[in-house]
Amino acid sequence: MKNFWILLVFLCSSLVFSQKAMQGQILDYDTSVPIAFANITYNNKTFSSNWEGKFSIEIQENSKPILFTYKGYYDKNYYQTVGIKFLLIKMVSNKSLKAKEIFSGNQVNSILKKVIEGKQKNQPEKALSSFEYKNYEYLLVSANPDSICKKIDTVLKKSFFRRKKIKIDSSNFKFKRFSEKQHIYQTEKVNLIQYNHRGTKETVLASRMAGFKKPLYEYLGLNLVSYSLYENKFDILGVSIHNPISNYGRKLYVFKIIDTVTVQGRPAYRIYFQPKKLNSNRLRGLLYIDTESNALCKAFFRIYGIANINALYTFNYLKENALWFPEKRKFVVVKGNNTEDLNILGNTIRFNSGLEGISKDATDQIYIKLESTPFDIKINREVLFKNPAIKILVPESSMSKPNSYWLNFQKDSIDVRKIPTYVSLDSLSESEKIEHKIVLGRKIFNGYYPINKIDFDLKSIIKYNDYEGFRLGIGGVTNNKLSEKYKISGYIAYAFKDNKIKYGITPSYLLNKETNTWASASYMDDLKEIGQIEFAIESKRFKIYDPRPINISTFYNYKTFSAFLESKYIAKTDIYFGIAKSEINPLFDYKFLANNQEYLNFNTTNLQFAIQWNPYSDYMQTSSGRLEIDKKYPKISFQFTKSFADIMGSDFDFTKIDLRLIQEIPFLSGQTSSITLQGGLAIGDVPLTHLYSIAPNNLNKDSMLKRITFAGKNSFETMYFNEFFSSKYFSFQAKHTFNRVKFISKVNPLISVVTRIAMGTIDKPQQHIGLEYKTLEKGFFESGVEANSIYKGLGLTFFFRYGPYGLPKLEDNLALKISYVLDLGF
C-alpha cells in the first residue's frame, strides 16, 4: 500500500512538470491592436484566440513549436521558453500599406445583406407605430482597490548641495484606501423615452449628480452611446461611427462567421467584424444575428486608441411582436494608448500609453462605467408629446427627488461605496464651492466676470488698433440676481490716440423664458472696420482681445439707435429681427457718389433679418430656457439687410444678402477637419463702408519680418488691408487639424494645414472715390500651416499667396504670424 502512494505521487508530479498552462495574447505589430480569432496550432491540434486575441494553452516539455496564423499576416512560430507564464505574440502584416486589406466571405456577405434589407421589420423605430419606456442610467468613475498596489515607495533625490534626500511616496496607498471606501465620481438619471411618427423624445424624470445640489444641464444631455444600432451612423463618446450593418459599413469592415449560438432559445450567428485595413483602429466587435429574422439580438463593440472603449448591447425578444427590443447597454472605458491626461468633470485621470503591462501609477486602474436599463416598456400604444425637435425636456421637479425615490433602483447586491460617494462629494462641493467655480468658469469662458448683480465684460477692458491707439474701458450686464425678466448691458471706453469716448447701452426685456425671446433697444456711438462682414447671430467665444484689428487704420464712426428681437422660438434655430437708424462718418479719405451728389458722410435706415439653422444639433428644454447640448454640423446662417431711402432721413436704398455654411468633421483619432463656405451680394447704392473686404490681415510693408503681427481667426493672412473690395463675393476655407505633436516637455504644438480661396466683383466702381483698391474676378488663393499653442498658448502660422494675384517678388507672397490661444482651464 505504501508503494502505491509513492507511485501515485510520482505520476502526479511528472504530469505537473511535463504540462504547464500558459496564457497569451496576439497583437498587430504596428498598432498593438489584438488580432481576434487567429489560428493557433500546437501538437497537431488547432484552435483560435478569442475576440480579444487572448488564448490559453497547455504546454508540454520537449514538444513542437506553437504556430500562429491569420489571413493577411506572416505565420509566426514560437519556441517554448521555460518559466514563461504570459506570452505576447506580435504578428506582422504581409501586405503593403496600400494593399493592407482583407475581405469578407460570400456566406457572411449574404447574411449581412439580409440584415440590411430587414431593417424595416427589425428596427423598432420602423417596425412599430409607437413605443415608450423608462430608462435608468448610472454612470460612475471608479477603480478596483484590489488591483492597486498598497506599497509605499521611497524616492531617492539629491539636494542642491548634493546631499541625499529620501522622499516618501504614499500616493498609491492613499488612493487604494480612498477606493476601498467610495467611487471617484457618480451620477444617476431616470428618463422617459417616447417614440411616435413625429420622432423620439426624452424627458428627464429624475437626476442627481454627486457634488451638486442641482445636476448640470450639460451632463444631463450627454449621450455617450446611441440607443439604436440600426442607424447608418451611431455615436460613441460623441464621435460618429459608421455602422457595420449599413451599406457603407460593409465597405469599411470585413466579417467572419465564428459559429452559431443560442440567444433566448433562438439560434443566432455569431459574427466577428473588424476594419478591412489591418492597421486601422476603427470599430471592432461581435454581432449576434437571429438566423430566422436576420435581426440583431446582441452586440459587443470595442475601440482601441486614446482610451479602450467597450460597449455591450443586449436585446429582449418580444414574441407577440416578433421583435428584438433593447434590453440593456453597458459601456466601459479603460486606459488606452494615449500619453495625455484625460479630464473628467474638472478632475484629471491619467491613462498611460501602451496595451502591455500595467503602470505603477495607481490612476491607471481607473475606469468609467455606464449602465443603462429600460423598464416599464409599452409597445404600440398611443404616445403623445409636444415639439419633437426638442430632444430632451428637463422639468424643474426632476432635480429634487428624495433619497427614497432612488432606493427603487438599487441592485440586488448593494454597492456599499455608492452612498459614501454622494456624501463625500457633496461635502467636497460645499467646502470647495465647486458649483460656484463651474458657474464662474462658464461666465469667464463667455467673457464675463460676475460681481454681485453685474457680470463685468472682460472684452471691454483694453483694446488696441492703429487708429485709436490704446483703448481702455469698462462694460457689463446685469444678471439674474437683479432680475430674471430684464437686463441692462452697456460699456464706455476712451481711446488715447483719437481722444474720443465711445459708449453703448442696451436694455432688454424677457418676453418668453422657454424660447429665450428677448426684446431690446440700443444706442451706440463707436467705430467699425470698413467692409467688415458681420452676422447678427454669431457665436461669440471669449478672447481677451481680437488681434486682427491691431493694424487696421480705416474705420468709420457710427451713431446707431436700434430696436431688435432675439429668439429661439423655432426649434434648432436662432432668430434676429431688428430695425436700426445710423449716422455714418468715414474716418478716411473717401467720397461716395450717389443720387447725383457727393457724400462725405451719410445716414441709413436698415431693416435686418438673420437666422442660424443647426439642423443636426440636439437641444434641451429646461426651466432656464433652451440649450444647444450637442453642437453638430453643418451650421447654416442667412442674413437679409434692407436699407430704405427717405425713411427717417436715410440717404440710400440698397439690399444685402449674406450666407454662410460651416461644416466640421471630427475623427475618432482626435483629428478634425472643417470647411467654411461664405458668400455675399450687395445691390443698389452701397457705400464702400458697407461692401465686403473679406477679412484681410496683412500689412503693406517691404519685408516679411516687418509684417509679422498676430494671426486672425479665418482671416486671409497674405491679403493686404484694403487691397480688395467686392459687392459680390464667395470664399472657401478648408482646415485639417492633426493631433498634438510632442517634441519636448511643454512644447506640444497643434498643427493645422489650411487653404483659403476668394472670388468677387464690384458693381458701380465709379461711385467710390479716394481709396484705391482691386477686385477679385480672377480668384485669390493662399495656403499655409498653423502651429498653435507651441508654448503656453503662443504659436506661429505661415502662409503663402499664389495664383492670379500672386505678387512678382517672392517675399511679398509670404506671411509669418504669431497666434495665441487662451486656455482658461474650464
XYZ file of C-alpha atoms in Angstrom, residues 381-781:
401
model
C -49.910 52.343 -27.512
C -50.843 55.972 -28.047
C -47.815 58.182 -27.390
C -48.216 61.967 -27.386
C -45.595 64.661 -26.877
C -45.022 68.262 -27.942
C -42.254 69.786 -30.050
C -40.272 66.728 -31.237
C -37.391 68.965 -32.364
C -36.517 69.457 -28.675
C -34.529 66.327 -27.938
C -34.587 66.448 -24.129
C -37.059 68.000 -21.703
C -35.853 68.669 -18.144
C -38.648 69.721 -15.741
C -37.582 71.543 -12.579
C -39.188 68.757 -10.475
C -36.730 66.173 -11.823
C -33.832 67.730 -9.925
C -35.107 67.379 -6.366
C -36.138 63.744 -5.899
C -35.710 62.408 -2.304
C -33.324 59.561 -1.447
C -36.314 57.206 -1.056
C -37.013 57.580 -4.793
C -33.594 56.211 -5.701
C -33.969 53.138 -3.472
C -36.228 51.664 -6.164
C -33.207 51.376 -8.448
C -30.817 49.653 -6.034
C -29.384 46.410 -7.354
C -29.784 43.102 -5.536
C -26.166 43.333 -4.413
C -25.945 46.700 -2.668
C -22.983 48.822 -3.733
C -21.503 49.769 -0.367
C -19.385 52.505 -1.971
C -22.337 54.277 -3.625
C -23.851 56.256 -0.722
C -20.462 57.339 0.724
C -19.624 58.753 -2.700
C -22.642 61.078 -2.653
C -21.994 62.137 0.949
C -18.270 62.715 0.410
C -18.563 64.581 -2.887
C -21.462 66.681 -1.646
C -19.281 67.747 1.283
C -16.405 68.437 -1.096
C -18.672 70.549 -3.289
C -19.843 72.512 -0.282
C -16.371 73.093 1.160
C -14.642 73.967 -2.111
C -17.670 75.645 -3.762
C -17.325 73.512 -6.879
C -20.727 74.584 -8.200
C -19.760 78.251 -7.859
C -16.464 77.613 -9.649
C -18.192 75.905 -12.566
C -20.748 78.723 -12.941
C -17.904 81.233 -12.706
C -15.924 79.281 -15.295
C -18.876 79.292 -17.687
C -19.190 83.068 -17.453
C -15.457 83.699 -17.872
C -15.457 81.398 -20.887
C -18.094 83.701 -22.390
C -16.097 86.800 -21.453
C -17.716 87.924 -18.198
C -16.714 88.082 -14.546
C -19.629 88.255 -12.062
C -19.517 90.638 -9.112
C -22.770 90.643 -7.151
C -25.571 91.671 -9.550
C -23.363 92.619 -12.516
C -21.303 90.468 -14.875
C -18.405 92.662 -15.958
C -17.346 92.408 -19.598
C -13.696 91.301 -19.830
C -13.606 92.163 -23.547
C -14.099 95.874 -22.819
C -11.077 96.388 -20.555
C -8.360 97.037 -23.136
C -8.135 97.159 -26.926
C -5.684 98.487 -29.465
C -5.780 99.436 -33.134
C -3.804 101.712 -35.414
C -6.469 104.461 -35.447
C -7.490 104.650 -31.779
C -4.235 103.520 -30.203
C -4.813 102.026 -26.764
C -8.414 101.978 -25.692
C -9.423 101.425 -22.064
C -12.971 100.786 -20.981
C -15.445 99.121 -18.676
C -18.627 97.256 -19.504
C -21.036 94.666 -18.212
C -24.552 93.300 -17.981
C -26.893 92.802 -15.051
C -27.509 89.168 -14.084
C -30.457 87.235 -12.677
C -29.572 88.274 -9.114
C -31.063 91.625 -10.057
C -33.874 90.308 -12.248
C -34.723 87.346 -14.473
C -37.165 89.428 -16.535
C -34.929 92.274 -17.662
C -31.242 93.098 -18.074
C -29.187 96.162 -18.965
C -25.866 95.909 -20.746
C -23.509 98.732 -21.559
C -19.940 99.934 -21.879
C -17.872 103.098 -22.024
C -14.312 103.433 -23.356
C -11.714 106.074 -24.027
C -9.152 105.904 -26.868
C -5.875 107.762 -26.305
C -4.870 108.344 -29.942
C -8.068 109.935 -31.264
C -9.043 111.322 -27.819
C -12.639 110.153 -28.167
C -15.122 108.481 -25.841
C -17.135 105.525 -27.196
C -20.125 104.048 -25.443
C -23.220 101.946 -25.799
C -26.251 100.909 -23.731
C -28.784 98.129 -24.352
C -31.781 97.464 -22.060
C -33.574 94.140 -22.714
C -36.823 92.508 -21.565
C -37.557 88.767 -21.476
C -40.751 88.049 -23.399
C -40.638 84.245 -23.197
C -38.333 82.267 -20.915
C -38.955 78.934 -22.594
C -37.850 80.157 -26.039
C -35.221 82.652 -24.811
C -37.084 85.501 -26.532
C -35.717 88.963 -25.670
C -36.842 92.387 -26.865
C -34.087 95.011 -26.789
C -33.337 98.626 -27.622
C -29.849 100.006 -28.101
C -27.864 103.173 -28.667
C -24.164 103.115 -29.644
C -21.539 105.670 -30.593
C -18.467 103.741 -31.690
C -16.180 102.653 -34.576
C -16.325 99.814 -37.090
C -13.866 98.488 -39.623
C -14.853 99.270 -43.212
C -16.019 96.366 -45.342
C -16.477 94.159 -42.284
C -18.567 91.005 -42.705
C -20.836 90.670 -39.685
C -23.625 88.215 -38.919
C -26.128 89.436 -36.329
C -26.320 85.878 -34.968
C -22.777 84.864 -34.234
C -21.373 82.568 -31.561
C -19.031 84.747 -29.520
C -16.232 82.844 -27.804
C -14.258 84.880 -25.296
C -10.986 86.467 -26.344
C -9.166 88.990 -24.165
C -8.535 90.864 -27.381
C -9.224 90.475 -31.070
C -5.707 90.587 -32.569
C -6.725 91.219 -36.179
C -7.767 94.926 -35.843
C -4.416 95.924 -34.286
C -3.060 97.196 -37.614
C -6.320 98.488 -39.102
C -6.456 102.227 -39.667
C -9.595 102.608 -41.826
C -12.706 102.843 -39.661
C -15.994 104.660 -39.758
C -17.824 106.215 -36.857
C -21.427 105.145 -36.379
C -24.117 106.541 -34.120
C -26.900 103.990 -34.149
C -30.237 103.607 -32.447
C -31.800 100.168 -32.915
C -34.655 98.006 -31.676
C -34.491 94.253 -32.133
C -35.885 90.869 -31.164
C -33.826 87.713 -30.472
C -35.434 84.290 -30.067
C -35.098 80.500 -30.282
C -38.830 80.194 -30.964
C -38.317 77.862 -33.925
C -36.542 74.683 -32.876
C -32.894 74.350 -33.886
C -32.697 77.986 -34.961
C -31.561 81.346 -33.607
C -33.539 84.288 -34.990
C -32.791 88.013 -35.059
C -35.100 90.751 -36.343
C -34.347 94.452 -35.960
C -34.512 97.961 -37.331
C -31.691 100.496 -36.996
C -31.098 104.165 -37.853
C -27.409 105.112 -38.238
C -25.297 108.208 -38.839
C -22.146 107.116 -40.709
C -18.941 109.182 -40.800
C -15.976 107.596 -42.690
C -12.697 108.362 -40.878
C -10.514 108.185 -44.014
C -10.263 109.976 -47.351
C -13.431 108.902 -49.128
C -16.324 110.281 -51.194
C -19.382 108.320 -52.277
C -21.233 109.368 -55.468
C -24.964 108.645 -55.451
C -28.183 110.451 -56.299
C -26.132 112.904 -58.420
C -24.232 114.237 -55.419
C -21.117 113.553 -53.309
C -21.425 112.183 -49.766
C -18.666 112.608 -47.176
C -20.990 111.208 -44.520
C -24.493 109.784 -44.743
C -27.486 108.257 -42.956
C -29.019 104.789 -43.298
C -32.202 103.186 -42.053
C -31.878 99.397 -42.126
C -34.285 96.534 -41.618
C -32.432 93.290 -40.836
C -33.469 89.655 -40.517
C -30.985 86.909 -39.600
C -31.327 83.212 -38.865
C -28.917 80.447 -37.983
C -30.149 76.904 -38.547
C -28.458 73.979 -36.814
C -30.354 71.020 -38.330
C -28.389 68.234 -36.641
C -27.756 69.792 -33.233
C -29.676 68.477 -30.236
C -31.490 70.862 -27.892
C -32.604 70.608 -24.290
C -35.580 72.478 -22.819
C -35.087 73.465 -19.185
C -36.768 75.816 -16.755
C -33.969 78.275 -17.540
C -34.508 78.222 -21.297
C -33.446 76.295 -24.377
C -29.859 74.978 -24.603
C -27.888 73.549 -27.510
C -26.455 70.483 -25.755
C -24.887 68.691 -28.707
C -23.404 71.066 -31.280
C -23.348 69.304 -34.610
C -22.623 70.464 -38.099
C -23.346 71.871 -40.605
C -24.419 75.239 -39.239
C -26.146 77.458 -41.795
C -26.500 81.228 -41.403
C -28.626 83.528 -43.570
C -28.944 87.302 -43.276
C -31.056 89.818 -45.180
C -30.454 93.571 -44.824
C -32.578 96.258 -46.496
C -31.793 99.975 -46.387
C -34.679 102.291 -47.271
C -34.111 105.731 -48.810
C -36.070 108.748 -47.492
C -37.225 106.923 -44.340
C -36.102 108.590 -41.085
C -33.560 110.617 -43.050
C -31.940 107.666 -44.840
C -29.904 108.620 -47.948
C -29.640 105.312 -49.853
C -31.625 102.331 -50.971
C -29.702 99.040 -51.037
C -30.061 95.341 -50.285
C -27.544 92.881 -48.854
C -27.849 89.078 -48.708
C -25.279 87.035 -46.761
C -24.959 83.278 -46.467
C -22.522 81.056 -44.568
C -22.147 77.305 -44.077
C -19.747 75.768 -41.544
C -19.024 72.057 -41.508
C -16.762 70.278 -39.015
C -15.816 66.605 -39.173
C -14.332 65.018 -36.004
C -12.365 61.801 -36.352
C -12.035 59.021 -33.788
C -8.272 59.613 -33.806
C -8.843 63.102 -32.358
C -8.095 64.926 -35.610
C -10.675 67.327 -37.097
C -11.448 68.810 -40.493
C -13.514 71.926 -41.110
C -14.914 73.705 -44.157
C -16.384 77.212 -44.299
C -18.326 78.426 -47.353
C -19.380 82.070 -47.334
C -20.860 84.470 -49.823
C -22.466 87.880 -50.042
C -24.422 90.009 -52.504
C -24.902 93.799 -52.238
C -27.297 95.529 -54.675
C -28.073 99.243 -55.041
C -26.221 102.320 -53.812
C -23.872 100.662 -51.327
C -21.053 102.812 -49.870
C -17.583 101.285 -49.502
C -18.035 101.141 -45.727
C -20.766 98.527 -46.205
C -19.194 96.450 -49.015
C -17.086 93.308 -48.471
C -13.318 93.335 -47.835
C -13.258 89.601 -46.904
C -11.149 89.867 -43.684
C -7.625 90.755 -44.878
C -4.845 90.589 -42.280
C -1.527 91.687 -43.835
C 0.481 94.907 -43.617
C 1.710 96.660 -46.742
C 5.392 96.794 -45.704
C 8.580 95.928 -47.546
C 9.935 92.886 -45.682
C 8.213 89.832 -44.239
C 9.709 90.456 -40.795
C 8.131 93.922 -40.657
C 4.758 92.345 -41.485
C 4.787 89.941 -38.503
C 1.624 90.550 -36.494
C -0.980 88.411 -34.755
C -2.947 85.890 -36.813
C -6.702 86.335 -37.008
C -9.476 83.763 -36.996
C -10.418 82.745 -40.546
C -8.556 85.796 -41.908
C -6.722 85.950 -45.229
C -3.219 86.284 -43.795
C -1.464 87.245 -47.069
C -4.137 89.709 -48.248
C -3.243 93.337 -47.525
C -5.663 95.623 -45.688
C -7.971 97.483 -48.134
C -6.449 95.592 -51.086
C -9.752 94.187 -52.412
C -13.405 95.239 -52.171
C -16.423 93.428 -53.612
C -20.157 93.840 -53.921
C -20.469 90.125 -54.794
C -18.083 87.588 -53.317
C -17.601 83.928 -52.496
C -14.977 82.418 -50.167
C -13.935 78.869 -49.337
C -11.787 77.804 -46.379
C -10.626 74.251 -45.583
C -8.666 73.275 -42.498
C -7.409 69.980 -41.090
C -6.021 69.808 -37.556
C -3.815 66.919 -36.501
C -3.241 65.572 -33.007
C -0.708 67.385 -30.854
C 2.912 66.786 -31.786
C 5.196 66.081 -28.835
C 8.704 67.490 -29.211
C 9.972 68.178 -25.719
C 8.394 68.852 -22.355
C 5.739 71.612 -22.507
C 6.228 72.040 -26.271
C 3.272 70.277 -27.842
C 2.039 72.265 -30.869
C -1.316 71.722 -32.517
C -0.597 71.528 -36.245
C -3.167 72.515 -38.891
C -2.979 72.814 -42.670
C -5.190 75.498 -44.213
C -6.289 76.554 -47.710
C -8.346 79.684 -48.472
C -9.908 80.885 -51.756
C -11.904 84.057 -52.509
C -13.539 85.424 -55.654
C -15.552 88.597 -56.167
C -16.602 91.524 -58.335
C -17.768 95.073 -57.723
C -20.673 96.931 -59.305
C -20.516 100.707 -59.951
C -16.802 101.163 -59.097
C -17.077 104.795 -60.269
C -19.131 105.602 -57.138
C -16.143 105.197 -54.811
C -13.511 107.973 -54.782
C -10.454 108.366 -52.573
C -9.369 104.853 -51.634
C -7.528 102.710 -54.144
C -8.472 99.032 -54.286
C -8.635 95.998 -56.577
C -11.295 93.386 -57.363
C -11.232 89.593 -57.133
C -12.500 88.391 -60.521
C -9.511 86.087 -61.073
C -9.598 84.474 -57.644
C -7.356 84.874 -54.603
C -5.508 81.808 -53.248
